[in-house]
PDB file of C-alpha atoms in Angstrom:
ATOM      1  CA  MET A   1      89.515 102.161  66.571  1.00 41.00           C
ATOM      2  CA  SER A   2      89.895 105.369  67.489  1.00 41.00           C
ATOM      3  CA  GLU A   3      92.881 106.705  67.997  1.00 40.00           C
ATOM      4  CA  VAL A   4      94.770 109.032  70.470  1.00 39.00           C
ATOM      5  CA  THR A   5      97.318 111.441  69.095  1.00 41.00           C
ATOM      6  CA  ASP A   6      99.798 113.240  70.813  1.00 43.00           C
ATOM      7  CA  PRO A   7     100.378 116.998  69.250  1.00 41.00           C
ATOM      8  CA  ALA A   8     103.131 115.422  66.670  1.00 41.00           C
ATOM      9  CA  GLY A   9     100.296 114.323  64.665  1.00 40.00           C
ATOM     10  CA  GLY A  10     100.614 110.076  65.405  1.00 41.00           C
ATOM     11  CA  MET A  11      99.341 107.619  67.931  1.00 46.00           C
ATOM     12  CA  ASN A  12     102.903 107.508  70.311  1.00 74.00           C
ATOM     13  CA  LEU A  13     104.743 104.600  70.638  1.00 79.00           C
ATOM     14  CA  VAL A  14     103.020 103.366  74.250  1.00 79.00           C
ATOM     15  CA  THR A  15      99.546 104.421  72.661  1.00 82.00           C
ATOM     16  CA  LYS A  16      99.874 102.284  69.557  1.00 85.00           C
ATOM     17  CA  SER A  17     101.823  99.384  71.243  1.00 86.00           C
ATOM     18  CA  ALA A  18      98.832  99.373  73.493  1.00 85.00           C
ATOM     19  CA  GLY A  19      96.219  99.422  70.015  1.00 87.00           C
ATOM     20  CA  VAL A  20      97.990  96.759  68.659  1.00 90.00           C
ATOM     21  CA  LEU A  21      97.616  94.763  71.664  1.00 89.00           C
ATOM     22  CA  HIS A  22      93.903  95.218  72.032  1.00 87.00           C
ATOM     23  CA  ALA A  23      93.614  94.011  68.241  1.00 90.00           C
ATOM     24  CA  ILE A  24      95.540  91.135  68.373  1.00 89.00           C
ATOM     25  CA  ALA A  25      93.674  90.014  71.570  1.00 85.00           C
ATOM     26  CA  GLU A  26      89.932  90.763  70.105  1.00 83.00           C
ATOM     27  CA  ALA A  27      90.658  88.816  67.412  1.00 84.00           C
ATOM     28  CA  GLY A  28      92.678  86.106  68.379  1.00 86.00           C
ATOM     29  CA  GLU A  29      95.518  85.765  65.750  1.00 88.00           C
ATOM     30  CA  LEU A  30      96.248  88.418  62.438  1.00 92.00           C
ATOM     31  CA  THR A  31      98.621  89.579  59.850  1.00 92.00           C
ATOM     32  CA  VAL A  32     100.252  92.660  60.274  1.00 92.00           C
ATOM     33  CA  GLY A  33      97.670  93.804  56.856  1.00 92.00           C
ATOM     34  CA  GLU A  34      94.963  93.295  59.065  1.00 92.00           C
ATOM     35  CA  LEU A  35      96.211  95.152  61.396  1.00 93.00           C
ATOM     36  CA  ALA A  36      96.821  97.454  59.434  1.00 92.00           C
ATOM     37  CA  GLU A  37      93.415  97.938  58.773  1.00 91.00           C
ATOM     38  CA  ARG A  38      91.976  98.011  61.878  1.00 90.00           C
ATOM     39  CA  THR A  39      94.540 100.892  62.954  1.00 89.00           C
ATOM     40  CA  GLY A  40      94.786 102.486  60.709  1.00 89.00           C
ATOM     41  CA  GLU A  41      98.575 102.448  60.533  1.00 90.00           C
ATOM     42  CA  PRO A  42     100.823 101.553  57.753  1.00 91.00           C
ATOM     43  CA  ALA A  43     102.152  98.338  57.897  1.00 91.00           C
ATOM     44  CA  SER A  44     106.422  99.045  58.113  1.00 89.00           C
ATOM     45  CA  SER A  45     105.640 100.725  60.768  1.00 89.00           C
ATOM     46  CA  LEU A  46     103.508  98.090  62.799  1.00 92.00           C
ATOM     47  CA  TYR A  47     107.071  95.166  61.276  1.00 91.00           C
ATOM     48  CA  ARG A  48     109.286  97.690  63.645  1.00 90.00           C
ATOM     49  CA  LEU A  49     106.759  97.644  66.584  1.00 91.00           C
ATOM     50  CA  LEU A  50     105.687  93.985  65.501  1.00 92.00           C
ATOM     51  CA  SER A  51     109.414  93.159  65.917  1.00 91.00           C
ATOM     52  CA  THR A  52     109.972  94.727  69.823  1.00 90.00           C
ATOM     53  CA  LEU A  53     107.270  93.441  71.169  1.00 91.00           C
ATOM     54  CA  HIS A  54     107.758  90.145  70.005  1.00 89.00           C
ATOM     55  CA  ALA A  55     111.457  90.256  71.817  1.00 90.00           C
ATOM     56  CA  ILE A  56     109.938  91.009  74.581  1.00 87.00           C
ATOM     57  CA  GLY A  57     107.423  88.237  74.901  1.00 88.00           C
ATOM     58  CA  TRP A  58     104.364  90.267  74.111  1.00 89.00           C
ATOM     59  CA  VAL A  59     103.490  89.126  71.137  1.00 90.00           C
ATOM     60  CA  GLU A  60     104.606  85.448  69.076  1.00 91.00           C
ATOM     61  CA  ASP A  61     103.602  84.279  66.395  1.00 91.00           C
ATOM     62  CA  GLY A  62     100.494  82.305  65.102  1.00 86.00           C
ATOM     63  CA  SER A  63      98.745  79.314  64.112  1.00 82.00           C
ATOM     64  CA  ARG A  64      99.662  79.444  60.116  1.00 84.00           C
ATOM     65  CA  ARG A  65     102.455  82.289  58.487  1.00 89.00           C
ATOM     66  CA  GLY A  66     102.233  85.336  58.989  1.00 89.00           C
ATOM     67  CA  LYS A  67      99.469  85.890  61.665  1.00 92.00           C
ATOM     68  CA  THR A  68     100.365  87.275  64.980  1.00 93.00           C
ATOM     69  CA  ARG A  69      99.587  86.353  68.742  1.00 90.00           C
ATOM     70  CA  LEU A  70      99.964  87.543  71.845  1.00 89.00           C
ATOM     71  CA  GLY A  71     103.149  86.133  73.467  1.00 88.00           C
ATOM     72  CA  LEU A  72     103.207  84.142  76.554  1.00 82.00           C
ATOM     73  CA  ASP A  73     104.978  86.379  78.867  1.00 81.00           C
ATOM     74  CA  PHE A  74     102.331  89.027  77.696  1.00 80.00           C
ATOM     75  CA  VAL A  75      99.202  86.551  78.843  1.00 74.00           C
ATOM     76  CA  ARG A  76     101.327  85.833  82.670  1.00 74.00           C
ATOM     77  CA  LEU A  77     101.328  89.393  83.042  1.00 73.00           C
ATOM     78  CA  GLY A  78      97.630  89.761  82.084  1.00 71.00           C
ATOM     79  CA  ALA A  79      97.148  86.584  84.499  1.00 65.00           C
ATOM     80  CA  LYS A  80      98.982  88.392  87.581  1.00 65.00           C
ATOM     81  CA  LEU A  81      96.506  91.243  87.308  1.00 65.00           C
ATOM     82  CA  GLU A  82      93.696  89.254  87.064  1.00 61.00           C
ATOM     83  CA  SER A  83      94.720  87.566  90.303  1.00 62.00           C
ATOM     84  CA  GLN A  84      95.589  90.718  92.290  1.00 64.00           C
ATOM     85  CA  LEU A  85      91.992  91.906  91.351  1.00 62.00           C
ATOM     86  CA  ASP A  86      90.012  88.375  91.970  1.00 80.00           C
ATOM     87  CA  LEU A  87      92.306  88.936  95.405  1.00 89.00           C
ATOM     88  CA  ARG A  88      91.370  92.045  96.599  1.00 90.00           C
ATOM     89  CA  GLU A  89      87.871  90.973  95.704  1.00 89.00           C
ATOM     90  CA  LEU A  90      88.086  87.332  97.753  1.00 90.00           C
ATOM     91  CA  ALA A  91      89.855  89.272 100.514  1.00 95.00           C
ATOM     92  CA  ARG A  92      86.749  91.776 100.796  1.00 95.00           C
ATOM     93  CA  PRO A  93      84.421  90.896 103.376  1.00 96.00           C
ATOM     94  CA  GLU A  94      87.201  89.755 105.714  1.00 96.00           C
ATOM     95  CA  LEU A  95      89.630  92.576 105.686  1.00 96.00           C
ATOM     96  CA  GLU A  96      85.310  94.564 106.472  1.00 95.00           C
ATOM     97  CA  ARG A  97      85.515  91.909 108.694  1.00 95.00           C
ATOM     98  CA  LEU A  98      88.708  92.661 110.818  1.00 95.00           C
ATOM     99  CA  HIS A  99      87.614  95.978 110.855  1.00 94.00           C
ATOM    100  CA  ALA A 100      84.195  95.373 112.638  1.00 94.00           C
ATOM    101  CA  SER A 101      85.268  93.311 115.261  1.00 94.00           C
ATOM    102  CA  THR A 102      88.584  95.360 116.149  1.00 94.00           C
ATOM    103  CA  GLY A 103      88.062  98.902 115.521  1.00 93.00           C
ATOM    104  CA  GLN A 104      90.967  99.504 114.005  1.00 93.00           C
ATOM    105  CA  THR A 105      93.172 100.008 110.755  1.00 93.00           C
ATOM    106  CA  ALA A 106      92.538  96.629 108.287  1.00 95.00           C
ATOM    107  CA  PHE A 107      95.195  96.438 105.469  1.00 95.00           C
ATOM    108  CA  LEU A 108      95.616  93.960 102.221  1.00 96.00           C
ATOM    109  CA  CYS A 109      99.132  94.000 101.119  1.00 96.00           C
ATOM    110  CA  ILE A 110     100.598  92.344  98.121  1.00 95.00           C
ATOM    111  CA  ARG A 111     104.796  92.233  97.212  1.00 94.00           C
ATOM    112  CA  ARG A 112     106.642  94.597  94.743  1.00 90.00           C
ATOM    113  CA  ASP A 113     110.120  93.129  94.622  1.00 90.00           C
ATOM    114  CA  LEU A 114     111.293  94.447  97.686  1.00 91.00           C
ATOM    115  CA  ARG A 115     108.180  96.037  98.906  1.00 91.00           C
ATOM    116  CA  ALA A 116     104.288  95.629 100.395  1.00 93.00           C
ATOM    117  CA  VAL A 117     102.155  97.835  98.437  1.00 92.00           C
ATOM    118  CA  CYS A 118      98.247  98.292 100.161  1.00 93.00           C
ATOM    119  CA  ILE A 119      95.954  97.113  97.896  1.00 92.00           C
ATOM    120  CA  ASP A 120      92.927  97.872 100.303  1.00 94.00           C
ATOM    121  CA  ARG A 121      92.911  99.225 103.532  1.00 93.00           C
ATOM    122  CA  ILE A 122      89.892 100.475 105.767  1.00 93.00           C
ATOM    123  CA  ASP A 123      90.553 103.312 108.705  1.00 90.00           C
ATOM    124  CA  GLY A 124      90.261 102.529 111.463  1.00 87.00           C
ATOM    125  CA  LEU A 125      89.906 104.150 115.282  1.00 75.00           C
ATOM    126  CA  ASP A 126      93.916 105.992 115.158  1.00 65.00           C
ATOM    127  CA  VAL A 127      92.447 107.994 112.075  1.00 55.00           C
ATOM    128  CA  GLN A 128      95.871 109.625 112.218  1.00 57.00           C
ATOM    129  CA  ILE A 129      98.201 106.606 110.979  1.00 56.00           C
ATOM    130  CA  HIS A 130      98.892 108.187 107.103  1.00 57.00           C
ATOM    131  CA  ASN A 131     101.039 105.730 106.559  1.00 68.00           C
ATOM    132  CA  LEU A 132     100.188 102.814 104.007  1.00 75.00           C
ATOM    133  CA  ARG A 133      97.804 104.756 102.254  1.00 81.00           C
ATOM    134  CA  LEU A 134      96.197 102.934  98.338  1.00 85.00           C
ATOM    135  CA  GLY A 135      99.116 102.759  95.908  1.00 85.00           C
ATOM    136  CA  GLU A 136     101.831 103.277  98.706  1.00 87.00           C
ATOM    137  CA  SER A 137     104.143 100.827 100.271  1.00 88.00           C
ATOM    138  CA  MET A 138     106.939  99.751 102.761  1.00 88.00           C
ATOM    139  CA  PRO A 139     110.673  97.375 102.984  1.00 89.00           C
ATOM    140  CA  LEU A 140     109.031  93.941 102.747  1.00 91.00           C
ATOM    141  CA  GLY A 141     111.186  93.313 106.332  1.00 87.00           C
ATOM    142  CA  GLN A 142     109.406  96.204 108.546  1.00 85.00           C
ATOM    143  CA  GLY A 143     105.523  96.331 109.528  1.00 88.00           C
ATOM    144  CA  ALA A 144     102.906  93.085 110.128  1.00 93.00           C
ATOM    145  CA  ALA A 145     101.944  92.897 107.038  1.00 95.00           C
ATOM    146  CA  PRO A 146     105.016  93.306 105.143  1.00 94.00           C
ATOM    147  CA  ARG A 147     106.991  90.817 107.007  1.00 95.00           C
ATOM    148  CA  ALA A 148     103.828  88.005 106.687  1.00 97.00           C
ATOM    149  CA  ILE A 149     104.905  87.844 103.483  1.00 97.00           C
ATOM    150  CA  LEU A 150     108.318  88.483 103.479  1.00 96.00           C
ATOM    151  CA  ALA A 151     108.935  85.319 106.155  1.00 97.00           C
ATOM    152  CA  PHE A 152     106.401  82.617 103.575  1.00 97.00           C
ATOM    153  CA  GLU A 153     108.731  83.770 100.862  1.00 96.00           C
ATOM    154  CA  SER A 154     111.559  82.251  98.384  1.00 95.00           C
ATOM    155  CA  ASP A 155     114.469  80.955 100.693  1.00 94.00           C
ATOM    156  CA  GLU A 156     116.324  83.418  97.519  1.00 95.00           C
ATOM    157  CA  LEU A 157     114.257  86.159  98.041  1.00 95.00           C
ATOM    158  CA  ILE A 158     115.143  86.489 101.907  1.00 94.00           C
ATOM    159  CA  GLU A 159     118.452  86.192 101.303  1.00 93.00           C
ATOM    160  CA  ARG A 160     118.443  88.684  98.656  1.00 92.00           C
ATOM    161  CA  TYR A 161     116.269  90.704 101.156  1.00 92.00           C
ATOM    162  CA  LEU A 162     118.655  89.931 103.898  1.00 91.00           C
ATOM    163  CA  SER A 163     121.935  91.357 101.730  1.00 88.00           C
ATOM    164  CA  GLU A 164     120.317  94.290 100.684  1.00 85.00           C
ATOM    165  CA  LEU A 165     117.980  95.343 103.611  1.00 80.00           C
ATOM    166  CA  PRO A 166     116.520  98.093 101.712  1.00 72.00           C
ATOM    167  CA  GLU A 167     116.043 101.447 103.389  1.00 65.00           C
ATOM    168  CA  ASP A 168     112.951 103.668 103.395  1.00 59.00           C
ATOM    169  CA  GLU A 169     113.161 108.056 103.331  1.00 54.00           C
ATOM    170  CA  PHE A 170     109.879 107.426 105.820  1.00 50.00           C
ATOM    171  CA  PHE A 171     110.376 104.300 107.238  1.00 50.00           C
ATOM    172  CA  GLY A 172     114.074 104.020 107.549  1.00 48.00           C
ATOM    173  CA  PRO A 173     116.475 101.211 107.790  1.00 49.00           C
ATOM    174  CA  VAL A 174     114.155  97.717 109.038  1.00 51.00           C
ATOM    175  CA  ALA A 175     116.693  96.093 111.354  1.00 55.00           C
ATOM    176  CA  SER A 176     120.050  97.398 112.816  1.00 60.00           C
ATOM    177  CA  ASP A 177     121.071  93.915 110.717  1.00 75.00           C
ATOM    178  CA  ALA A 178     120.275  91.061 109.073  1.00 85.00           C
ATOM    179  CA  ASP A 179     120.767  88.911 111.486  1.00 88.00           C
ATOM    180  CA  GLU A 180     118.226  90.851 113.725  1.00 87.00           C
ATOM    181  CA  LEU A 181     116.007  90.426 111.199  1.00 89.00           C
ATOM    182  CA  ARG A 182     116.476  87.036 110.042  1.00 91.00           C
ATOM    183  CA  ARG A 183     115.621  85.921 113.716  1.00 92.00           C
ATOM    184  CA  ARG A 184     111.834  88.022 113.072  1.00 91.00           C
ATOM    185  CA  LEU A 185     110.987  86.338 109.845  1.00 94.00           C
ATOM    186  CA  LYS A 186     111.805  82.867 111.877  1.00 94.00           C
ATOM    187  CA  GLU A 187     110.071  83.188 114.686  1.00 94.00           C
ATOM    188  CA  THR A 188     106.931  84.654 112.361  1.00 96.00           C
ATOM    189  CA  ALA A 189     107.154  81.221 109.754  1.00 96.00           C
ATOM    190  CA  ALA A 190     107.145  79.433 112.964  1.00 96.00           C
ATOM    191  CA  ALA A 191     104.251  81.119 113.727  1.00 95.00           C
ATOM    192  CA  GLY A 192     102.570  81.620 111.347  1.00 95.00           C
ATOM    193  CA  VAL A 193     101.502  84.833 111.935  1.00 96.00           C
ATOM    194  CA  ALA A 194     104.030  88.938 112.120  1.00 96.00           C
ATOM    195  CA  VAL A 195     103.645  91.209 115.473  1.00 94.00           C
ATOM    196  CA  ALA A 196     104.940  94.045 115.188  1.00 88.00           C
ATOM    197  CA  HIS A 197     105.783  96.534 118.441  1.00 80.00           C
ATOM    198  CA  SER A 198     106.808 100.128 116.944  1.00 64.00           C
ATOM    199  CA  ASP A 199     107.963  99.407 113.994  1.00 57.00           C
ATOM    200  CA  TRP A 200     107.007 101.826 111.526  1.00 54.00           C
ATOM    201  CA  GLY A 201     105.869 104.315 114.502  1.00 55.00           C
ATOM    202  CA  GLN A 202     106.248 104.900 118.280  1.00 64.00           C
ATOM    203  CA  GLY A 203     103.047 103.277 119.804  1.00 78.00           C
ATOM    204  CA  ILE A 204     101.706 101.514 116.560  1.00 83.00           C
ATOM    205  CA  GLY A 205     101.287  98.045 117.140  1.00 87.00           C
ATOM    206  CA  GLY A 206      99.957  95.274 114.207  1.00 92.00           C
ATOM    207  CA  VAL A 207      99.429  91.705 113.595  1.00 96.00           C
ATOM    208  CA  GLY A 208      99.932  90.348 109.991  1.00 97.00           C
ATOM    209  CA  ALA A 209      98.812  86.750 108.589  1.00 98.00           C
ATOM    210  CA  PRO A 210     100.026  85.431 105.256  1.00 97.00           C
ATOM    211  CA  ILE A 211      97.588  84.689 102.379  1.00 96.00           C
ATOM    212  CA  PHE A 212      98.395  81.648  99.864  1.00 95.00           C
ATOM    213  CA  ASN A 213      97.003  80.390  97.065  1.00 89.00           C
ATOM    214  CA  HIS A 214      96.048  76.744  95.649  1.00 83.00           C
ATOM    215  CA  SER A 215      99.833  76.298  95.213  1.00 85.00           C
ATOM    216  CA  GLY A 216     100.700  76.993  98.886  1.00 90.00           C
ATOM    217  CA  ALA A 217     102.591  80.051  97.441  1.00 92.00           C
ATOM    218  CA  VAL A 218     102.151  82.822  99.633  1.00 96.00           C
ATOM    219  CA  VAL A 219     100.219  85.704  97.466  1.00 94.00           C
ATOM    220  CA  GLY A 220      99.806  88.991  99.538  1.00 96.00           C
ATOM    221  CA  ALA A 221      98.935  89.220 103.978  1.00 98.00           C
ATOM    222  CA  LEU A 222      96.368  91.139 105.765  1.00 98.00           C
ATOM    223  CA  SER A 223      97.011  92.875 108.943  1.00 96.00           C
ATOM    224  CA  ILE A 224      95.121  95.169 111.207  1.00 95.00           C
ATOM    225  CA  SER A 225      97.234  98.179 113.022  1.00 91.00           C
ATOM    226  CA  GLY A 226      96.846 101.097 115.330  1.00 89.00           C
ATOM    227  CA  GLN A 227      98.214 102.306 119.186  1.00 88.00           C
ATOM    228  CA  THR A 228      99.002  98.925 120.409  1.00 87.00           C
ATOM    229  CA  HIS A 229      97.494  99.592 123.684  1.00 85.00           C
ATOM    230  CA  ARG A 230      94.448  99.159 121.632  1.00 88.00           C
ATOM    231  CA  VAL A 231      95.359  96.559 118.974  1.00 90.00           C
ATOM    232  CA  PHE A 232      96.531  93.928 122.256  1.00 89.00           C
ATOM    233  CA  HIS A 233      94.729  94.538 125.097  1.00 85.00           C
ATOM    234  CA  SER A 234      91.566  95.757 123.471  1.00 85.00           C
ATOM    235  CA  GLY A 235      89.260  92.369 124.697  1.00 88.00           C
ATOM    236  CA  TYR A 236      90.253  89.922 121.510  1.00 92.00           C
ATOM    237  CA  ASP A 237      92.684  88.158 120.295  1.00 95.00           C
ATOM    238  CA  PRO A 238      94.531  89.918 117.922  1.00 95.00           C
ATOM    239  CA  VAL A 239      96.887  87.006 116.170  1.00 96.00           C
ATOM    240  CA  GLU A 240      93.667  84.697 116.544  1.00 96.00           C
ATOM    241  CA  VAL A 241      91.539  87.314 114.058  1.00 96.00           C
ATOM    242  CA  VAL A 242      94.171  87.964 111.299  1.00 97.00           C
ATOM    243  CA  LEU A 243      95.200  84.775 111.018  1.00 97.00           C
ATOM    244  CA  SER A 244      91.494  83.759 110.633  1.00 96.00           C
ATOM    245  CA  ALA A 245      90.919  86.521 108.658  1.00 97.00           C
ATOM    246  CA  ALA A 246      93.298  85.088 106.258  1.00 97.00           C
ATOM    247  CA  ALA A 247      92.278  81.244 106.425  1.00 96.00           C
ATOM    248  CA  ALA A 248      89.015  82.324 105.074  1.00 95.00           C
ATOM    249  CA  VAL A 249      90.592  83.912 101.411  1.00 95.00           C
ATOM    250  CA  SER A 250      93.769  81.506 101.396  1.00 94.00           C
ATOM    251  CA  ARG A 251      90.722  78.815 101.430  1.00 92.00           C
ATOM    252  CA  ALA A 252      88.982  80.647  98.963  1.00 89.00           C
ATOM    253  CA  LEU A 253      92.167  80.864  96.655  1.00 87.00           C
ATOM    254  CA  GLY A 254      92.068  77.363  96.306  1.00 85.00           C
ATOM    255  CA  ALA A 255      94.475  76.843  99.670  1.00 87.00           C
ATOM    256  CA  SER A 256      94.646  73.806 102.136  1.00 79.00           C
ATOM    257  CA  LEU A 257      94.968  73.841 106.231  1.00 57.00           C
ATOM    258  CA  GLN A 258      98.143  71.075 105.061  1.00 52.00           C
ATOM    259  CA  GLN A 259      99.798  73.939 102.793  1.00 41.00           C
ATOM    260  CA  GLY A 260     100.001  76.812 104.734  1.00 42.00           C
ATOM    261  CA  ALA A 261     100.886  74.035 107.819  1.00 41.00           C
ATOM    262  CA  ASP A 262     103.599  73.606 106.075  1.00 43.00           C
ATOM    263  CA  PHE A 263     104.740  76.841 105.204  1.00 41.00           C
ATOM    264  CA  SER A 264     104.496  77.673 108.952  1.00 41.00           C
ATOM    265  CA  ALA A 265     106.789  74.349 109.507  1.00 37.00           C
ATOM    266  CA  LYS A 266     109.005  75.537 106.669  1.00 40.00           C
ATOM    267  CA  ASP A 267     111.788  77.654 108.714  1.00 37.00           C
ATOM    268  CA  GLY A 268     111.756  75.953 111.928  1.00 36.00           C
ATOM    269  CA  SER A 269     112.104  78.810 114.836  1.00 34.00           C
ATOM    270  CA  ASP A 270     115.111  79.740 117.046  1.00 35.00           C
ATOM    271  CA  SER A 271     112.571  81.866 119.571  1.00 30.00           C
TER     272      SER A 271
END
């Protein structure tokens, strides 16, 4: 394994950790001595590093004494990354169909803590929509895709969000108060789709629908956004096309139609 060195001549902590984890992943299980041979690091340094990685759950004791293998927390982290890559790959055809059938900017978003992150996007007619580029995020309660995600999250996460009402330097507050946003979320859950009018730009509208996995958990959302008159008055039904696209991705992830129906009914409606 080739080493990347810092100016002091030794592997930095992050690079060293990555080298150790890669070596263990390739072999399945390794002793400290075997790790030293593969990485070129002294055993004393590896003992300290493995102790830290063990404490955070990234490695654990192997099947035999003295062996170390990847920990459950690290495996779960890898599984989450894999699921995100799978989601983007599975959603891409529907994202392209949304863009082709509506002409609007199409987004694929996932949740990261209390924000929605854009992991794929196809620009539409309104090229002046520069917000929410790839990798950028916005508050969960604001905008079609973010609200479509939040409305189907756990009650605990929703209440946490409502208690904080996070603001954004660009987007500002998501609602005037928690009661207003709670009403919007209940309407979204009851309808199974989020409809946004000027949530993050005057004259900009959008529609977003949640994506569910095989267990019925929300894992993201598809949406379209553009000038309001184009989104809602261009000869197509924006709610229908977005719902259909999100449902197709959900089915590809193993979700059943009944699961989606159960989620959309979980909060009832006060609209």
